[in-house]
mmCIF file of C-alpha atoms in Angstrom:
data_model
loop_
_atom_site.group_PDB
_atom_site.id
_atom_site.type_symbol
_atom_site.label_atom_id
_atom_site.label_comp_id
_atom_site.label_asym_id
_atom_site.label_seq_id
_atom_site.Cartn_x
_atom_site.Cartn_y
_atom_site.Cartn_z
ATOM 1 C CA UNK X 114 0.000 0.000 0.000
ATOM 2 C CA UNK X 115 2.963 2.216 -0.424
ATOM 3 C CA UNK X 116 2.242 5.928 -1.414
ATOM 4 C CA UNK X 117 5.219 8.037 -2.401
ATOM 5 C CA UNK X 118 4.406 11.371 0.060
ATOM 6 C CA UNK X 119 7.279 12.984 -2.414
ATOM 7 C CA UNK X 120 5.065 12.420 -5.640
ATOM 8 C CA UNK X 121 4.015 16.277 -6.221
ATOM 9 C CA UNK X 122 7.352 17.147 -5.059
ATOM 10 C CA UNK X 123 8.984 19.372 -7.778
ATOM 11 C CA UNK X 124 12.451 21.395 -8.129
ATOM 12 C CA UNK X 125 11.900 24.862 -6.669
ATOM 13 C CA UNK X 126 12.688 26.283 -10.172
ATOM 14 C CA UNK X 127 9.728 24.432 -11.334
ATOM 15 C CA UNK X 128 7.495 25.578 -7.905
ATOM 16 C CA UNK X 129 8.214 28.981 -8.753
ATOM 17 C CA UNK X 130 7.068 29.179 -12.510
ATOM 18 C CA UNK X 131 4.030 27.073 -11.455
ATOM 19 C CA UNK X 132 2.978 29.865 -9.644
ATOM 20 C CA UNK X 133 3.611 32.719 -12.002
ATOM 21 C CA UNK X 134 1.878 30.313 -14.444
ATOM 22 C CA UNK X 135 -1.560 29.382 -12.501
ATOM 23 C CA UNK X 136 -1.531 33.378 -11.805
ATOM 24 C CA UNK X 137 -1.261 34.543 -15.482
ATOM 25 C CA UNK X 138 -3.906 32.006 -16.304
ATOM 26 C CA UNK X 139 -6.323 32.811 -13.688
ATOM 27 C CA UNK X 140 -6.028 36.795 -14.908
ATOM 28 C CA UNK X 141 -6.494 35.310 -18.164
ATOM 29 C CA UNK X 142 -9.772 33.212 -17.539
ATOM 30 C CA UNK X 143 -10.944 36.184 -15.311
ATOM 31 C CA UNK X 144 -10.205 38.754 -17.839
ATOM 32 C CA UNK X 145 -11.897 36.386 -20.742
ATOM 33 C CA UNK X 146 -15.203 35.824 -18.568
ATOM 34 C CA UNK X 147 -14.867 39.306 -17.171
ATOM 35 C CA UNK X 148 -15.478 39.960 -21.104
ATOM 36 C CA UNK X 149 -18.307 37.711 -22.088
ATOM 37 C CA UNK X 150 -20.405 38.848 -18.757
ATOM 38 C CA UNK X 151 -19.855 42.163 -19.508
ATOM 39 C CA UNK X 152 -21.037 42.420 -22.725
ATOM 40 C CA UNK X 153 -24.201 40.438 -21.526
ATOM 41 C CA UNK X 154 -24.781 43.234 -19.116
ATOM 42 C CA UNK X 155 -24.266 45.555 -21.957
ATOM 43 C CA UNK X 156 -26.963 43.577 -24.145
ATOM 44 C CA UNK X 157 -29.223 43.392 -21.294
ATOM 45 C CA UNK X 158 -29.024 46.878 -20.364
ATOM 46 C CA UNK X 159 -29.998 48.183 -23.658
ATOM 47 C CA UNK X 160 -32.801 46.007 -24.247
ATOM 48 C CA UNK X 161 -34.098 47.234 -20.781
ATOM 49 C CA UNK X 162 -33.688 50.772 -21.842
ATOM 50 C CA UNK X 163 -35.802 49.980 -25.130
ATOM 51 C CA UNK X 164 -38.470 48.178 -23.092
ATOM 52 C CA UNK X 165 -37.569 45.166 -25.080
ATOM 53 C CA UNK X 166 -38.969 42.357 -25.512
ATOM 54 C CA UNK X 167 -41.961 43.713 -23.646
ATOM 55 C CA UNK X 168 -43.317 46.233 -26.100
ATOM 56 C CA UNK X 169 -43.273 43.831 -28.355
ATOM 57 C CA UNK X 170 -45.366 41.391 -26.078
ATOM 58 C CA UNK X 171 -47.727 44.154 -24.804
ATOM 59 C CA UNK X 172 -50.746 43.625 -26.667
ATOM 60 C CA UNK X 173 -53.573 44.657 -24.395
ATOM 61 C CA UNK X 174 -51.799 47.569 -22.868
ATOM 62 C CA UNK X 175 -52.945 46.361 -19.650
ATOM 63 C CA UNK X 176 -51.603 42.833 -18.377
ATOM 64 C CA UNK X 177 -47.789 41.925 -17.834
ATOM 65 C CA UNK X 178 -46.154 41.375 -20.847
ATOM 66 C CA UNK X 179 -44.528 37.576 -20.988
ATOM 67 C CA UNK X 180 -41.030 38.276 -20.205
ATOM 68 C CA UNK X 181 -42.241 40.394 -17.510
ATOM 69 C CA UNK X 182 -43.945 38.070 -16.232
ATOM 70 C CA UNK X 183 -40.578 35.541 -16.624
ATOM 71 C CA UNK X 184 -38.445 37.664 -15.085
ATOM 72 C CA UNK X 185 -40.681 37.891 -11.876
ATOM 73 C CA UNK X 186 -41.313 34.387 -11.514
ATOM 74 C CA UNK X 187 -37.448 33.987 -11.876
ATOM 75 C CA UNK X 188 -36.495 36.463 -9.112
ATOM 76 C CA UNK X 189 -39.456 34.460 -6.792
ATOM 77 C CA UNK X 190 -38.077 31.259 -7.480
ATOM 78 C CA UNK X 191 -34.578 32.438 -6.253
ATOM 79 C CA UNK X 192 -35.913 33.532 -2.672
ATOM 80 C CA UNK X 193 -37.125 36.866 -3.392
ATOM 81 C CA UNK X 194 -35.939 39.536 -1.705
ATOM 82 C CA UNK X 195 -36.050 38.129 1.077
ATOM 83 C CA UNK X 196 -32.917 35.669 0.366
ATOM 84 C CA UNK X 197 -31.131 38.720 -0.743
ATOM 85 C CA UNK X 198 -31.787 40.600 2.592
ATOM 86 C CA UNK X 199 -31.229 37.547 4.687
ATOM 87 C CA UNK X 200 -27.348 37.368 2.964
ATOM 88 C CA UNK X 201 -26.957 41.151 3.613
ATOM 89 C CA UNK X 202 -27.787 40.643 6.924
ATOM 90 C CA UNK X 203 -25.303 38.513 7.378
ATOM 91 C CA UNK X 204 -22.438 40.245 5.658
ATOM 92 C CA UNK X 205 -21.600 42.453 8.840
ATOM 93 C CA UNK X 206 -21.286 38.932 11.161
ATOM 94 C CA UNK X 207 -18.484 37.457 8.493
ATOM 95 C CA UNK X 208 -16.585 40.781 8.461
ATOM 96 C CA UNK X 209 -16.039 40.866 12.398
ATOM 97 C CA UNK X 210 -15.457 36.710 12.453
ATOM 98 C CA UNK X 211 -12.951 37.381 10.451
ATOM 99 C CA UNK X 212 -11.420 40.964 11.971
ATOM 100 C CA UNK X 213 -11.555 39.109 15.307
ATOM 101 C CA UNK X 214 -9.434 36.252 14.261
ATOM 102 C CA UNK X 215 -6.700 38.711 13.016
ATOM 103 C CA UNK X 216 -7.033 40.786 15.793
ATOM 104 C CA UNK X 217 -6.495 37.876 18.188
ATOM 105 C CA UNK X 218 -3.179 36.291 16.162
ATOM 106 C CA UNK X 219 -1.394 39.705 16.005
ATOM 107 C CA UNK X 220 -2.391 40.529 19.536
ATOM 108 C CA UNK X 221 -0.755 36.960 20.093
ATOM 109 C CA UNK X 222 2.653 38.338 18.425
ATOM 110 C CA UNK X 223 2.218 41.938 19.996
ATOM 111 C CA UNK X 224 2.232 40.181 23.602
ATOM 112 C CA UNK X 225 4.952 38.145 23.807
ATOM 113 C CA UNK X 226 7.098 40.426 22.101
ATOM 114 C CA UNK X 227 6.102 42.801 25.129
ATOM 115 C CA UNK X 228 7.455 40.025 27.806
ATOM 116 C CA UNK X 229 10.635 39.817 25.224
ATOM 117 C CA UNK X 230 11.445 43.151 25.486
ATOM 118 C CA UNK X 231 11.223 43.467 28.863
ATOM 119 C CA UNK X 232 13.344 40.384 30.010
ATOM 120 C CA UNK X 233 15.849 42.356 27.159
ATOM 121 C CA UNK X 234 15.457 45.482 29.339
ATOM 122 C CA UNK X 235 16.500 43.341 32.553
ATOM 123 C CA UNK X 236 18.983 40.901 31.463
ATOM 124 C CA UNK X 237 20.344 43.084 28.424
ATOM 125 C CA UNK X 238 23.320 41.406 27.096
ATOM 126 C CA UNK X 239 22.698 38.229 28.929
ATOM 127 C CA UNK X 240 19.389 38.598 27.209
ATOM 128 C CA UNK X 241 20.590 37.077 23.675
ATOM 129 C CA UNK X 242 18.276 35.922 21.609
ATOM 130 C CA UNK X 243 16.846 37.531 18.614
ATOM 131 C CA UNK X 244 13.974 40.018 19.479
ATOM 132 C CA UNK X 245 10.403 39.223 18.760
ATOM 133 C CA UNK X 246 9.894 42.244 16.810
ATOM 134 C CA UNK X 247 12.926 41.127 13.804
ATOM 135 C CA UNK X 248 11.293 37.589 13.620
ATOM 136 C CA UNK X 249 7.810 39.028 13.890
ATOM 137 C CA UNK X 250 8.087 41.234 10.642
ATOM 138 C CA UNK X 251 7.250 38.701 7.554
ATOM 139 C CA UNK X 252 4.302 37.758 9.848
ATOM 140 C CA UNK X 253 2.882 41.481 10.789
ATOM 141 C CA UNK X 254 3.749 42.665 7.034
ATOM 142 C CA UNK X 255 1.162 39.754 6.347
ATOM 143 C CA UNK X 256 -1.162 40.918 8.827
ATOM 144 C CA UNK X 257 -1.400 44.344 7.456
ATOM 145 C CA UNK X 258 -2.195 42.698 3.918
ATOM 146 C CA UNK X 259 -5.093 41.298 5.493
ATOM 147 C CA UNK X 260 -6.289 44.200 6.585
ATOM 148 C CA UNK X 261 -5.971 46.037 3.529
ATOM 149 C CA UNK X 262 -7.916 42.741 1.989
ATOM 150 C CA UNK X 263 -10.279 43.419 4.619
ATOM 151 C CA UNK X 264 -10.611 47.792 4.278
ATOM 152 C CA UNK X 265 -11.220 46.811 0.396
ATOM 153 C CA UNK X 266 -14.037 43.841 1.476
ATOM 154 C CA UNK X 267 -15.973 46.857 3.743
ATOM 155 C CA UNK X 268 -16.105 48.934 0.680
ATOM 156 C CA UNK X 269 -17.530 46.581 -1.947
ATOM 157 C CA UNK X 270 -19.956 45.489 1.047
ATOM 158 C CA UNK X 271 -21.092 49.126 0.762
ATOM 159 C CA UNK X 272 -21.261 49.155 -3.080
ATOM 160 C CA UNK X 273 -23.972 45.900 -2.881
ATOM 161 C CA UNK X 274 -26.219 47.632 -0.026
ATOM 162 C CA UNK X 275 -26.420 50.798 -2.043
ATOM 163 C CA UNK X 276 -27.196 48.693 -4.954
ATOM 164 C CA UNK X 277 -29.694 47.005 -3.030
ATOM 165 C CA UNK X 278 -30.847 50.319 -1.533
ATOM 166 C CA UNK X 279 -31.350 51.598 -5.156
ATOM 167 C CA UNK X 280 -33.234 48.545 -6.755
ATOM 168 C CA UNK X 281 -34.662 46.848 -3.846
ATOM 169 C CA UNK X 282 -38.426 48.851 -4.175
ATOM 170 C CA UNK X 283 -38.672 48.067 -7.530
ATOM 171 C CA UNK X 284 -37.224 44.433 -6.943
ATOM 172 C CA UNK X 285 -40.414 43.602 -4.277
ATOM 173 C CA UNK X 286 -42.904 45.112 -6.689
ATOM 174 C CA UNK X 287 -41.696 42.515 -9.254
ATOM 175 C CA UNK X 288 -41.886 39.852 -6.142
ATOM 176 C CA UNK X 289 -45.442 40.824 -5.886
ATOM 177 C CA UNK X 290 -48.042 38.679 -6.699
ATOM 178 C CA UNK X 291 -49.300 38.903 -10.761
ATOM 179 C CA UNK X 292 -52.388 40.718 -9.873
ATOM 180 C CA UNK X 293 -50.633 43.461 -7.802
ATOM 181 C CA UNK X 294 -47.667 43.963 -10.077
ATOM 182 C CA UNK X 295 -49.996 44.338 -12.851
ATOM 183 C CA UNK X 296 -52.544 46.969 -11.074
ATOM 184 C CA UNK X 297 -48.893 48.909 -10.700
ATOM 185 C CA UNK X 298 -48.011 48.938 -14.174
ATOM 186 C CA UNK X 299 -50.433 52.286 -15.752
ATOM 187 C CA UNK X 300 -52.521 50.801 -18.649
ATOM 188 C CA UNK X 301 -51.995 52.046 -21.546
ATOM 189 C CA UNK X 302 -53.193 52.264 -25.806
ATOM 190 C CA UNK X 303 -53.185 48.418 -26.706
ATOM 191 C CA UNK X 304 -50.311 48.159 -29.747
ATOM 192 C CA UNK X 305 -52.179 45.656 -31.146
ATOM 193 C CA UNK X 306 -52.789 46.577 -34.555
ATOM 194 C CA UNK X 307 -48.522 46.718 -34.792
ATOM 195 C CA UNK X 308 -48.842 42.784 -34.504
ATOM 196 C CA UNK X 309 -47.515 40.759 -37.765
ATOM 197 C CA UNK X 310 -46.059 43.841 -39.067
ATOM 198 C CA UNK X 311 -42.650 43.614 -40.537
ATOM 199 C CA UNK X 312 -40.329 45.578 -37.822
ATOM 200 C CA UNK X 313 -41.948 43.780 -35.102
ATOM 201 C CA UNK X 314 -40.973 40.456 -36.636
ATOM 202 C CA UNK X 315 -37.683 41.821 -37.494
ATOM 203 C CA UNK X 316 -37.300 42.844 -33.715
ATOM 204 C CA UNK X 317 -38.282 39.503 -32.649
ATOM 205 C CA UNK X 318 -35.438 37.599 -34.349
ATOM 206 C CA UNK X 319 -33.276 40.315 -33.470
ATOM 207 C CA UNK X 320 -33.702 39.974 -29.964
ATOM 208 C CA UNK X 321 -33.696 35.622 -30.460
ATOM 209 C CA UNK X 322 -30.722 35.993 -32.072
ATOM 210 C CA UNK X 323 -29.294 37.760 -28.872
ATOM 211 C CA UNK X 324 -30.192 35.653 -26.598
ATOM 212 C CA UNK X 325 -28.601 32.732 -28.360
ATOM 213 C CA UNK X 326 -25.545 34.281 -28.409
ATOM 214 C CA UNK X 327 -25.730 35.080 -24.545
ATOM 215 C CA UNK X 328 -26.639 31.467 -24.106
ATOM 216 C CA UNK X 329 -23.524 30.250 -25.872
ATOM 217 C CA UNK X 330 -21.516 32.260 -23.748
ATOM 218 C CA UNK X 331 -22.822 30.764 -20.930
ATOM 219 C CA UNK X 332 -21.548 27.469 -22.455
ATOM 220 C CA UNK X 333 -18.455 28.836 -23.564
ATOM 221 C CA UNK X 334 -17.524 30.240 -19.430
ATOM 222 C CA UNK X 335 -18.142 26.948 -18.642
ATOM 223 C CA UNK X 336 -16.152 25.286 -21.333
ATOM 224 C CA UNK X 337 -12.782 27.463 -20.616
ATOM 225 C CA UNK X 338 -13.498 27.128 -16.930
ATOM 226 C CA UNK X 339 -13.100 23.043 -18.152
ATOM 227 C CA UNK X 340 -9.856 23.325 -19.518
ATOM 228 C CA UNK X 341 -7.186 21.249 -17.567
ATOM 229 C CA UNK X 342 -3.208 21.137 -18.476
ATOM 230 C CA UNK X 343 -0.267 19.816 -16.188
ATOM 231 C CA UNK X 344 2.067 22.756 -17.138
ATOM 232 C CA UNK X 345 4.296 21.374 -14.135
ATOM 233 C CA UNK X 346 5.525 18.758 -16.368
ATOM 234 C CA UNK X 347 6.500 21.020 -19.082
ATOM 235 C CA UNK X 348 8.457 22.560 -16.931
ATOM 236 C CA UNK X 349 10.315 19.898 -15.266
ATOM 237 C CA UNK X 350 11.258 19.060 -19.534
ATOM 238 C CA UNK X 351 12.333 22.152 -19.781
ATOM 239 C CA UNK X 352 14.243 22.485 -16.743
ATOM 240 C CA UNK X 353 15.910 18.900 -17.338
ATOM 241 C CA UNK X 354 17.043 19.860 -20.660
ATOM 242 C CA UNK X 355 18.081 22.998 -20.924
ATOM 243 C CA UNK X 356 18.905 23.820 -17.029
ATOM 244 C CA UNK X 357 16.698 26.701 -16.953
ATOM 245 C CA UNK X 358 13.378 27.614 -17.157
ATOM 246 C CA UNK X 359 11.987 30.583 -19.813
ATOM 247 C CA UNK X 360 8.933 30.938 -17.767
ATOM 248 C CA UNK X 361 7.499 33.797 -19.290
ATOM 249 C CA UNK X 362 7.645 32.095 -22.929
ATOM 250 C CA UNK X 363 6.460 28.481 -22.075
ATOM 251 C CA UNK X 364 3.742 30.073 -20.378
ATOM 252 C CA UNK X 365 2.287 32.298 -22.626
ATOM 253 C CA UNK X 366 2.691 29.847 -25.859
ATOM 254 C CA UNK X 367 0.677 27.344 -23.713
ATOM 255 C CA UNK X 368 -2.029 29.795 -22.732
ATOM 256 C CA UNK X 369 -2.381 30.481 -26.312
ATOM 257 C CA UNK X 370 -2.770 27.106 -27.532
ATOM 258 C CA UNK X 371 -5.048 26.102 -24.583
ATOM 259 C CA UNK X 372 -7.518 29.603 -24.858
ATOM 260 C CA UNK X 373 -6.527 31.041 -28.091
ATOM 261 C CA UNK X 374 -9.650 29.818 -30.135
ATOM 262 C CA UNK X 375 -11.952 30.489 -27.220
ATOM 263 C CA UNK X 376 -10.955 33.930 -27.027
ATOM 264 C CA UNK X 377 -11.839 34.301 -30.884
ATOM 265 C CA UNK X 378 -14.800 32.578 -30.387
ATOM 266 C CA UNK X 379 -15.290 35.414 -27.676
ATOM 267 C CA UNK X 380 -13.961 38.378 -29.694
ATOM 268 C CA UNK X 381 -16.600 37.205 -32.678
ATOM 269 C CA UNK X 382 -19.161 37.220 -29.867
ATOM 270 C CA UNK X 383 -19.119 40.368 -29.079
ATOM 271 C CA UNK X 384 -18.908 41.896 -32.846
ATOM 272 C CA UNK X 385 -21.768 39.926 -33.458
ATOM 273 C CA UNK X 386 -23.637 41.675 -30.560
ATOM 274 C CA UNK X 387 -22.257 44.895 -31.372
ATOM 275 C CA UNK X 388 -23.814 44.558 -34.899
ATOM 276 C CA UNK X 389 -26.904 43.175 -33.532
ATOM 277 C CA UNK X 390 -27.755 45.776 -31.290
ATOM 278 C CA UNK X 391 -27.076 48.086 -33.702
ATOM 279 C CA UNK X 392 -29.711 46.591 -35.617
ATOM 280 C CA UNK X 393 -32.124 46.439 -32.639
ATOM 281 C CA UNK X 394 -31.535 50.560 -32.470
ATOM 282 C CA UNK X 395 -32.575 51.048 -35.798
ATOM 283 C CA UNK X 396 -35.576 48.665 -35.944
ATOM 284 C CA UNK X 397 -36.409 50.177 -32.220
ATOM 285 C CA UNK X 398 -36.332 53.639 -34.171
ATOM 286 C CA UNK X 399 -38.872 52.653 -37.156
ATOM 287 C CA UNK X 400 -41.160 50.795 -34.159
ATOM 288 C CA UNK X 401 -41.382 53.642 -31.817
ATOM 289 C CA UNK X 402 -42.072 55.896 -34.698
ATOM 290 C CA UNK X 403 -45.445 53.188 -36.055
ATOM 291 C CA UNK X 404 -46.921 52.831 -32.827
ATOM 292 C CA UNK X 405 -49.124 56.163 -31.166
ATOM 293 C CA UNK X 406 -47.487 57.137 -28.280
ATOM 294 C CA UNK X 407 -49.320 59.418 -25.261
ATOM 295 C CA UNK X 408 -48.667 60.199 -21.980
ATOM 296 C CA UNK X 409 -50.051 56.690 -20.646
ATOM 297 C CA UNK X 410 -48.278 54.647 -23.105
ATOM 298 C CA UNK X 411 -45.193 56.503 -21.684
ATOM 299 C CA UNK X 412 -45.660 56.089 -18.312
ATOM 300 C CA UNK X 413 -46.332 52.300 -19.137
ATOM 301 C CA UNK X 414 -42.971 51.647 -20.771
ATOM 302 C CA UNK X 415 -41.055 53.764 -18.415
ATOM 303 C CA UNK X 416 -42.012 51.460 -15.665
ATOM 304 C CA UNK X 417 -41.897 47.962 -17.780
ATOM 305 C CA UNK X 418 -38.343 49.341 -18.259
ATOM 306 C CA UNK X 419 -37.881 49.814 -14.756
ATOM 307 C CA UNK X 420 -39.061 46.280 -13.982
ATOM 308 C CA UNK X 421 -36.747 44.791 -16.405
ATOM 309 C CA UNK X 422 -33.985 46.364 -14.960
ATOM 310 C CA UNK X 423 -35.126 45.650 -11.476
ATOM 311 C CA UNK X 424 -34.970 41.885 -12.440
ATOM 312 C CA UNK X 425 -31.223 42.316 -13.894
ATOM 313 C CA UNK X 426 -30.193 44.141 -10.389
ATOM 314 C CA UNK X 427 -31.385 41.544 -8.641
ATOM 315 C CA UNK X 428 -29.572 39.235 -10.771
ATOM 316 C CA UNK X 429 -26.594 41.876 -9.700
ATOM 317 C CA UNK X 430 -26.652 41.632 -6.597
ATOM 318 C CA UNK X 431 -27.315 38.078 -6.182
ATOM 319 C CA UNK X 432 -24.307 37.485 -8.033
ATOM 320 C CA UNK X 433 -22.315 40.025 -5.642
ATOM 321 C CA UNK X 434 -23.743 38.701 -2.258
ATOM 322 C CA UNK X 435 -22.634 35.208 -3.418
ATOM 323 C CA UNK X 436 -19.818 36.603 -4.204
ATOM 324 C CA UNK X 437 -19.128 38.192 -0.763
ATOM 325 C CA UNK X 438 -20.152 35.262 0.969
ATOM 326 C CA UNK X 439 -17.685 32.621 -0.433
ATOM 327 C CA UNK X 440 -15.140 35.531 0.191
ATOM 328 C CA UNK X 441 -15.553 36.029 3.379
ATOM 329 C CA UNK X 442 -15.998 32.249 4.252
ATOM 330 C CA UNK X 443 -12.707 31.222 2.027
ATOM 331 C CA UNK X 444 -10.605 34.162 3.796
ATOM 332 C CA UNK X 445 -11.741 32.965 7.414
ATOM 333 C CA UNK X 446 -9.714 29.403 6.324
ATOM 334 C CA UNK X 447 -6.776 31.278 4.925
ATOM 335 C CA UNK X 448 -7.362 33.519 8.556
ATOM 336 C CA UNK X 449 -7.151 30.436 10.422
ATOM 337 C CA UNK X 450 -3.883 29.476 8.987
ATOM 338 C CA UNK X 451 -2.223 32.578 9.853
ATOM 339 C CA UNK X 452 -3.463 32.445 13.227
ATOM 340 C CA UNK X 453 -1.915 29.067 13.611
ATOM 341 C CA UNK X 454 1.047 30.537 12.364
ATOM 342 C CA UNK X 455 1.245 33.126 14.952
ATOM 343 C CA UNK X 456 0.330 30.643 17.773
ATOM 344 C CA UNK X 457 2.985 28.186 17.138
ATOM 345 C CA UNK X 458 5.894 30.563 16.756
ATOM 346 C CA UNK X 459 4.817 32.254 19.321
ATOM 347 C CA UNK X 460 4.412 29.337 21.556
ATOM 348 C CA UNK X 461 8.311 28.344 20.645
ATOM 349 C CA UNK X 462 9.466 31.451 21.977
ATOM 350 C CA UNK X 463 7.757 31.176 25.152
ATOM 351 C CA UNK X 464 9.046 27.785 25.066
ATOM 352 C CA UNK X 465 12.409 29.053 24.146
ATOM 353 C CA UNK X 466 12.330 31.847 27.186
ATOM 354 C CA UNK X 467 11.497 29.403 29.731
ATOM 355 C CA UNK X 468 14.278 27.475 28.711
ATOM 356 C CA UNK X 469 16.540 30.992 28.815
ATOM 357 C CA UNK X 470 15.480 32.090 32.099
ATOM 358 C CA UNK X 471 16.164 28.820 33.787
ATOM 359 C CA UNK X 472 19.666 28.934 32.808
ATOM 360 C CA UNK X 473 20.205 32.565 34.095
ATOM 361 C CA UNK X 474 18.921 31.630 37.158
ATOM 362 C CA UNK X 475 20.832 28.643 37.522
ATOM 363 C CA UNK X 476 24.051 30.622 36.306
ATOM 364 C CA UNK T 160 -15.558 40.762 -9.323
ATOM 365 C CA UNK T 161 -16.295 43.164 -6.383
ATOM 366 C CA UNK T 162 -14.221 41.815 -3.857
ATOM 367 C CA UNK T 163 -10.691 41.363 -3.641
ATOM 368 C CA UNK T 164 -8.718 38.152 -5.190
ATOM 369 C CA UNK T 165 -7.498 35.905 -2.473
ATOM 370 C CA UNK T 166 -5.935 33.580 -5.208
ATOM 371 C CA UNK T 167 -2.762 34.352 -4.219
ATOM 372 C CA UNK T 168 -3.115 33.825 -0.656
ATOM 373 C CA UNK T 169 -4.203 30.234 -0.959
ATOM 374 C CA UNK T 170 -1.142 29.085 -1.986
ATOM 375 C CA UNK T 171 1.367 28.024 0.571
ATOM 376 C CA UNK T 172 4.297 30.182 0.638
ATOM 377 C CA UNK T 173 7.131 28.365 1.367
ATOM 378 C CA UNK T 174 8.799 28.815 5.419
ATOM 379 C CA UNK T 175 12.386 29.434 4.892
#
């Protein structure tokens, strides 16, 4: 049943470019995803800000147009806002956990180097081990990252509860129940008679077209996401036969071959949105210029926009809360560690004066 | 992404 413990053991050449390498292609998969959600917030936002699809599905002028009607039974199926008030709620609690357990390790380290420096100031030369505060220095400099890690967590806290603050009316109207969102929306000139008529059907496979490219970006994250490739071993190769390793170059011709194509795939993406929404504009123009507006059919679309929007905040937000959540939870581990860190040093030194004292005493 | 990375903090730095 032997296992080798050694196995991922690897030259420290070879540990070193393995971490400049998973770092360049995590900023690369961020920076490609970054790219493909971005321009569906971009697509999603402008549609909002035509009232699309749901002039097109408004035929009475006074129920809740279909995808209205979607996007609220999406947002109630993911908890409402109540699930998004409950996580808020909690954001506060994870931010102390975590400035607590900080607190306490350097607190730890700002003790004993306290006692240290006093048995210095009694003994002094006899007194002659190194002080707390020169071995304590990669550990505090580590601490005060944290808290900078932690000062930039409270702000984009404060970003997602003024988001929230913004949206959130708008958000429980779309949580209400379909009779009480629609006696909200003002009724309005039915649009009817704009049915079958060519720019509507040219808006409607605008707007299908769009969404099928959103949905193959959602494919696509998850595909590069997907992609797996031992780059350790190319770099032991590399190191074995020519003694050195050209980091920078192995790396970047393997991140090209692995998420070159995807990110033309991506670039295409978005040049096929680009020209879509362009279209969208114009056909949006020739629409709004067939159908009668008034002040009523105004008012109707300006708050059908609002409710489309509402549903993409809440989207937002869920997205950020999530987000903040696994952040906080995955930096309390990472916390944990440090504060081990600090214990165990800090128990050898006490360990260490103990042992120091009882020979001055004896001597 | 709103909050910070902590990417580089998972890894195990190396006690010298």
């Amino acid at each position: 049943k032997f296992s080798d413990l050694f196995e991922k053991m690897v030259p420290m050449a070879v540990q070193q470019a393995m971490t400049i390498y998973n770092q360049r292609k995590s900023d690369f998969v961020n920076r490609l995803v970054g790219t493909m959600r971005e321009a569906t917030n971009l697509c999603n936002g402008v549609l909002a800000s035509l009232n699309l699809p749901a002039a097109l599905e408004d035929l009475s002028g006074d129920s809740i147009p279909q995808s209205i009607a979607e996007k609220a039974r999406s947002i109630v199926q993911q908890g409402g806002l109540q699930s998004i008030e409950q996580l808020i709620k909690d954001l506060p609690e994870l931010l102390t956990r975590n400035r607590e357990i900080l607190d306490e390790s350097l607190k730890m380290l700002d003790e004993e180097e306290t006692t240290d420096n006093d048995l210095r100031a009694k003994f002094n030369q006899r007194w002659n081990r190194t002080p707390s505060g020169d071995l304590y220095k990669p550990l505090r400099a580590e601490g005060a990252n944290f808290r900078s890690i932690l000062d930039k967590a409270v702000q984009a806290d404060q970003v997602v509860k003024e988001r929230y603050n913004t949206h959130c009316e708008m958000i429980a109207l779309l949580c209400k129940p379909e009779n009480e969102l629609s006696a909200a929306i003002p009724s309005a000139n039915p649009t009817k008679t704009l049915q079958g008529s060519e720019v509507v059907n040219m808006l409607r496979s605008q707007i299908t077209k769009l969404d099928e490219i959103k949905k193959e970006r959602e494919t696509l994250e998850g595909e590069v996401k997907a992609v797996t490739f031992d780059m350790s071993v190319s770099f032991l190769t590399a190191l074995a036969r020519d003694g050195a390793i050209n980091e920078e170059q192995l790396s970047s011709t393997q991140l090209e071959q692995l998420y070159g194509a995807y990110n033309q795939r991506v670039q295409a993406s978005l040049r096929t949105q680009e020209e879509l929404l362009g279209q969208v504009q114009t056909s949006h123009q020739e629409f709004s210029n067939l159908k009668q507006s008034n002040a009523e059919s105004n008012q109707r679309e300006e708050v059908l926009k609002k409710l489309a929007s509402a549903h993409d905040s809440y989207v937002e937000i869920s997205n950020n809360l999530r987000e903040g959540t696994k952040f906080y939870n995955d930096l309390t581990e990472i916390l944990l560690k440090f504060q081990n860190k600090c214990s165990d040093i800090v128990f050898a030194r006490k360990t260490e004066r103990d042992e120091l004292l009882k020979e001055l005493q004896q001597s | 992404s709103l909050y910070p990375s902590l990417e580089d903090l998972k890894v195990d730095k190396v006690i010298r």
